[in-house]
Short mmCIF file of C-alpha atoms in Angstrom, two decimals:
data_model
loop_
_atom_site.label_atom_id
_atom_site.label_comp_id
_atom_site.label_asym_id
_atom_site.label_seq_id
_atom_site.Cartn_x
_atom_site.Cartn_y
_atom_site.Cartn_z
CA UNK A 209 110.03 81.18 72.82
CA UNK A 210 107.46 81.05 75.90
CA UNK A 211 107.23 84.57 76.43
CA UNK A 212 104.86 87.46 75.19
CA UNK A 213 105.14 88.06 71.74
CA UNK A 214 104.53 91.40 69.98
CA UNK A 215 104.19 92.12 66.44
CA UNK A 216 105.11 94.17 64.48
CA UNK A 217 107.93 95.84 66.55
CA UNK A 218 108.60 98.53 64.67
CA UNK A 219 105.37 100.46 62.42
CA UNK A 220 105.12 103.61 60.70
CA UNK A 221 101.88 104.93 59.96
CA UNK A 222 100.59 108.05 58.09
CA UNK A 223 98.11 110.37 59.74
CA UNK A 224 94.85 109.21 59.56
CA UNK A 225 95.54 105.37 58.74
CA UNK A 226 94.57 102.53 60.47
CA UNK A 227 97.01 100.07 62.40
CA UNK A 228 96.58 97.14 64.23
CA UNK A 229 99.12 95.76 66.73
CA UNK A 230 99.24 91.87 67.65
CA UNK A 231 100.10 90.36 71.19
CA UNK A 232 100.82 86.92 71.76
CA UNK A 233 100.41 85.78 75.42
CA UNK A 234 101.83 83.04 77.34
CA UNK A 235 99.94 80.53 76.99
CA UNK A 236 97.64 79.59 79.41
CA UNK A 237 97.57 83.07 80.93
CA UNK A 238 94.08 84.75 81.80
CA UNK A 239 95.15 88.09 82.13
CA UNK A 240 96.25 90.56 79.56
CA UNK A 241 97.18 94.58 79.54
CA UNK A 242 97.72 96.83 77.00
CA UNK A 243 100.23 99.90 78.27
CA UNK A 244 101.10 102.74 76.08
CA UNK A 245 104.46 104.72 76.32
CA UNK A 246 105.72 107.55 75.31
CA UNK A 247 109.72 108.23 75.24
CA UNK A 248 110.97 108.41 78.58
CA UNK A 249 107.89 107.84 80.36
CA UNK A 250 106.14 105.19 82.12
CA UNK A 251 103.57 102.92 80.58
CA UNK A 252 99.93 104.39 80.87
CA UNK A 253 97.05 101.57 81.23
CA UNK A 254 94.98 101.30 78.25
CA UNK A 255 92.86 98.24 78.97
CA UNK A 256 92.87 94.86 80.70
CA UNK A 257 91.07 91.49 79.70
CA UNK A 258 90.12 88.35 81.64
CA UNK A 259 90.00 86.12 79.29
CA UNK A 260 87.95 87.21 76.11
CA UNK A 261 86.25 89.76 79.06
CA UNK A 262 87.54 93.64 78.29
CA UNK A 263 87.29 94.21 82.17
CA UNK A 264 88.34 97.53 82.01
CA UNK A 265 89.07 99.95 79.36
CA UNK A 266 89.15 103.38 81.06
CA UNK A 267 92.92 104.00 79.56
CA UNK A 268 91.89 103.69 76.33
CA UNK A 269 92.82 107.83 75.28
CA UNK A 270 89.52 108.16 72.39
CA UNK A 271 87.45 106.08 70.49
CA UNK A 272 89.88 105.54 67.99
CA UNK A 273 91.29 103.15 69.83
CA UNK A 274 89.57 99.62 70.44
CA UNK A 275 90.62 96.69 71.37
CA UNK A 276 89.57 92.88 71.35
CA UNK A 277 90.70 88.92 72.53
CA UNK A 278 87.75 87.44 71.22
CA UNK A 279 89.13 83.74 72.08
CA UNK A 280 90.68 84.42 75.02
CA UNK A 281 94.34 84.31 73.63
CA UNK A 282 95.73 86.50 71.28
CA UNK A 283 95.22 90.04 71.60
CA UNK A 284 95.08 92.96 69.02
CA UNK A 285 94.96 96.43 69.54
CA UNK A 286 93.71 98.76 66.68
CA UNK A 287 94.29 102.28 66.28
CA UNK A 288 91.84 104.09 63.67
CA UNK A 289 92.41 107.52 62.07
CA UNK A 290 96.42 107.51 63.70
CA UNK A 291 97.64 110.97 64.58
CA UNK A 292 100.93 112.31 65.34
CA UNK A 293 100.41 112.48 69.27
CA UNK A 294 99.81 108.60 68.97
CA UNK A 295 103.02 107.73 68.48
CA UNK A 296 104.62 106.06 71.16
CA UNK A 297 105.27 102.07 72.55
CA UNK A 298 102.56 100.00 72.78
CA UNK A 299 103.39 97.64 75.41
CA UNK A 300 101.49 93.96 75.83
CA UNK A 301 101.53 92.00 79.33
CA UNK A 302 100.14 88.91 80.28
CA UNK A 303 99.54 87.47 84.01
CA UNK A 304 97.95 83.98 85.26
CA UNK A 305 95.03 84.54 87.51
CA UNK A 306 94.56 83.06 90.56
CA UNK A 307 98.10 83.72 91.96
CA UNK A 308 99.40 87.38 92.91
CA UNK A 309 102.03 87.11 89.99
CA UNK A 310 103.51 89.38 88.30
CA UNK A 311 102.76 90.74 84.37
CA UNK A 312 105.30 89.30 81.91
CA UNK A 313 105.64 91.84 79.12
CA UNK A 314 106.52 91.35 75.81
CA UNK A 315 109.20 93.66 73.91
CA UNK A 316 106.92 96.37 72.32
CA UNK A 317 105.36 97.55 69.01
CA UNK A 318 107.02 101.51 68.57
CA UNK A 319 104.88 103.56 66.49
CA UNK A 320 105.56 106.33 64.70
CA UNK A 321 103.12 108.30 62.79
CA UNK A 322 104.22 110.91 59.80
CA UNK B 223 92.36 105.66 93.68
CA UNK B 224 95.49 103.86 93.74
CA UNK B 225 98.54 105.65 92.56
CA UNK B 226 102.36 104.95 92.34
CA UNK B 227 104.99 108.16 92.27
CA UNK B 228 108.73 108.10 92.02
CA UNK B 229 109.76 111.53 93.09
CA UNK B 230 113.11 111.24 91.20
CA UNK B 231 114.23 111.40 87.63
CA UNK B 232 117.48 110.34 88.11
CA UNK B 233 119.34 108.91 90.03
CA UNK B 234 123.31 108.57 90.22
CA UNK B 235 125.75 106.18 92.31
CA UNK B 236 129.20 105.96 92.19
CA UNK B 237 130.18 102.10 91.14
CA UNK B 238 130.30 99.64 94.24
CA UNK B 239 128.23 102.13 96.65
CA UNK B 240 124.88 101.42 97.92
CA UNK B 241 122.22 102.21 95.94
CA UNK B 242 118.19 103.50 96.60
CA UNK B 243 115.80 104.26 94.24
CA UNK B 244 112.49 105.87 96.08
CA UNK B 245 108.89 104.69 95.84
CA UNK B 246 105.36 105.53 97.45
CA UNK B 247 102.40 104.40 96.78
CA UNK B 248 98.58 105.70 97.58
CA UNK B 249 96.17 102.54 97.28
CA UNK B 250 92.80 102.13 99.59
CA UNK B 251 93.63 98.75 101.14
CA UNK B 252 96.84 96.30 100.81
CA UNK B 253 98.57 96.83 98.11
CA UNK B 254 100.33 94.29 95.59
CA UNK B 255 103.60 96.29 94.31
CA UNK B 256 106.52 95.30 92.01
CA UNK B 257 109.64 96.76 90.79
CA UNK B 258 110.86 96.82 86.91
CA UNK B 259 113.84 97.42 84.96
CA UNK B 260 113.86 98.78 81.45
CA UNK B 261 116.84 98.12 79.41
CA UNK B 262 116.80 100.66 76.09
CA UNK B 263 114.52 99.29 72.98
CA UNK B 264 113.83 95.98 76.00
CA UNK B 265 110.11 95.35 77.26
CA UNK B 266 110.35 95.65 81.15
CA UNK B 267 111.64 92.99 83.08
CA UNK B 268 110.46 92.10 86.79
CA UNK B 269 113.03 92.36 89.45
CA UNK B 270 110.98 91.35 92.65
CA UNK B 271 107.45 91.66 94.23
CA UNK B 272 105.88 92.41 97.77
CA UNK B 273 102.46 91.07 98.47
CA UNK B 274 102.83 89.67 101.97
CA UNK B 275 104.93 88.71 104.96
CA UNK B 276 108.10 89.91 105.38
CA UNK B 277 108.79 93.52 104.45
CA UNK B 278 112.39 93.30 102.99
CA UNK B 279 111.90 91.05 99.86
CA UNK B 280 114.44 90.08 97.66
CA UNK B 281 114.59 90.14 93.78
CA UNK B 282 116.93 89.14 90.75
CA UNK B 283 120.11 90.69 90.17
CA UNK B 284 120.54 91.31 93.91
CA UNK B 285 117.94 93.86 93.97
CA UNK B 286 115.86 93.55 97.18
CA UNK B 287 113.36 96.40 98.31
CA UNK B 288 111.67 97.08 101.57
CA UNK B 289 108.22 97.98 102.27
CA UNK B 290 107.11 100.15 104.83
CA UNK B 291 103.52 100.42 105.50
CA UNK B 292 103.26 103.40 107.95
CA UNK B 293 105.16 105.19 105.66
CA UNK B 294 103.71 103.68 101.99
CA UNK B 295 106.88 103.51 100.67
CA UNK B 296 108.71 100.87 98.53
CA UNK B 297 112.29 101.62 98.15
CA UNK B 298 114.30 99.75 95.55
CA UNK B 299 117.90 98.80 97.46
CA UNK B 300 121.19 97.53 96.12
CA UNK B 301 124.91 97.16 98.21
CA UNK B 302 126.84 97.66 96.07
CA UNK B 303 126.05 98.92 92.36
CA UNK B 304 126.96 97.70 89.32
CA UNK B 305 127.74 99.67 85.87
CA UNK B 306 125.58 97.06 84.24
CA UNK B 307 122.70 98.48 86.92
CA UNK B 308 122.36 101.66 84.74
CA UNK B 309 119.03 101.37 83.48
CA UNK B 310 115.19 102.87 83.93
CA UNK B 311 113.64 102.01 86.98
CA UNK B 312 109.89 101.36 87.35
CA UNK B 313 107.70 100.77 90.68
CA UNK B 314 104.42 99.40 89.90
CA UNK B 315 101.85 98.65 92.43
CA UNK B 316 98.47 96.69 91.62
CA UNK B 317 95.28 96.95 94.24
CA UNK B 318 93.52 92.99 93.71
CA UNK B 319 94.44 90.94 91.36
CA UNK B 320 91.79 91.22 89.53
CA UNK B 321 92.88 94.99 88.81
CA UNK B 322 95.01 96.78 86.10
CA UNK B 323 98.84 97.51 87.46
CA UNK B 324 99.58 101.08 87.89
CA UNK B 325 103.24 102.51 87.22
CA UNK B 326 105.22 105.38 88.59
CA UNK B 327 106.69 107.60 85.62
CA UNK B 328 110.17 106.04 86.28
CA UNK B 329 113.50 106.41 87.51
CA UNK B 330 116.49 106.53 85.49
CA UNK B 331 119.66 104.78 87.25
CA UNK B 332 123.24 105.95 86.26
CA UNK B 333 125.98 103.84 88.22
CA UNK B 334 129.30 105.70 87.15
CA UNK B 335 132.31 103.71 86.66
#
């Protein structure tokens, strides 16, 4: 389809392994956020790109978390060292710039670490 | 710095009455602000946007919201409610558009039959 794509949707992780979650854009769009959220909740910013630009990262919750779009396009978010209290949905959005649009967001990767 | 809050939880409307869902917003300048619906295990989907012009804007799904800058507020409407309404409510608001969109923590919707 033409929307966001998120993969996997669904990923357990043990405590203290690495995980890296994939976003898909629309193509052609400039902008991209990473939200996290936890059950119930509303998404909390992580980080926003401009093209391969991290423009802002202040969400980002340690420095286990990072986050790269080195072309521009696809997106991946990677978690080092998981612990429990990262658990939650990690939530992908893209925008086009240049127009006051709305983010289009893409269904999710839940994580759940044991 | 900007900020979004929804200062209810929940919210619940008998079927076929009018329904609000309350939003203000704290932003230094004109703000860009959206409403989203969150279906369970769904990413969120946009209902409808203000950004300029005229303060009652409508969205999908008969949704429309109205925005009312002396009193920062952005409060989701509805005539008439639908069962199929039931569903977690976000307002979002985003400074520039060059700038990361901020959401309130949510409001869930029960429309009861």
């Amino acid at each position: 389809g033409a929307g966001v794509s998120q993969s996997p949707r669904y990923k357990v992780a043990k405590r203290g392994q690495d995980v890296a979650l994939r976003c898909d854009p629309i193509s052609g769009h400039v902008s991209l956020f990473w939200y996290q959220q936890a059950l119930g909740q509303g998404p909390e910013f992580l980080t926003y790109f401009q093209n391969e630009a991290q423009l802002d990262k202040s969400g980002l919750p340690s420095d286990r978390f990072f986050a790269e779009r080195p072309e521009g396009s696809v997106s991946t978010l990677k978690i080092q060292r998981t612990q429990q209290e990262d658990s939650a949905v990690y939530l992908c959005a893209s925008s086009p710039l240049g127009d006051y649009t709305e983010a289009f967001f893409g269904q999710g990767t839940r994580l759940t670490v044991v | 710095a900007q900020s979004v809050a929804q200062p209810e939880d929940q919210v619940n409307v008998a079927e076929g009455n009018p329904l609000t869902v309350k939003c203000t917003y704290s932003v230094s300048g004109n703000p860009y602000l959206f409403w989203y619906v969150q279906y369970p295990n769904r990413g969120l989907q946009f209902l409808l946007k203000y950004i300029t012009g005229d303060n009652l804007v409508k969205g999908s799904y008969g949704f429309e919201a109205e925005f009312n800058k002396s009193q920062t507020s952005f409060h989701l409407k509805k005539p008439s409610a639908l069962v199929s309404d039931s569903a977690l409510y976000f307002c979002a608001v985003r400074f520039y558009r060059d700038d990361k969109i901020i959401f309130g923590k949510g409001t869930r919707l029960h429309i009861l039959p």
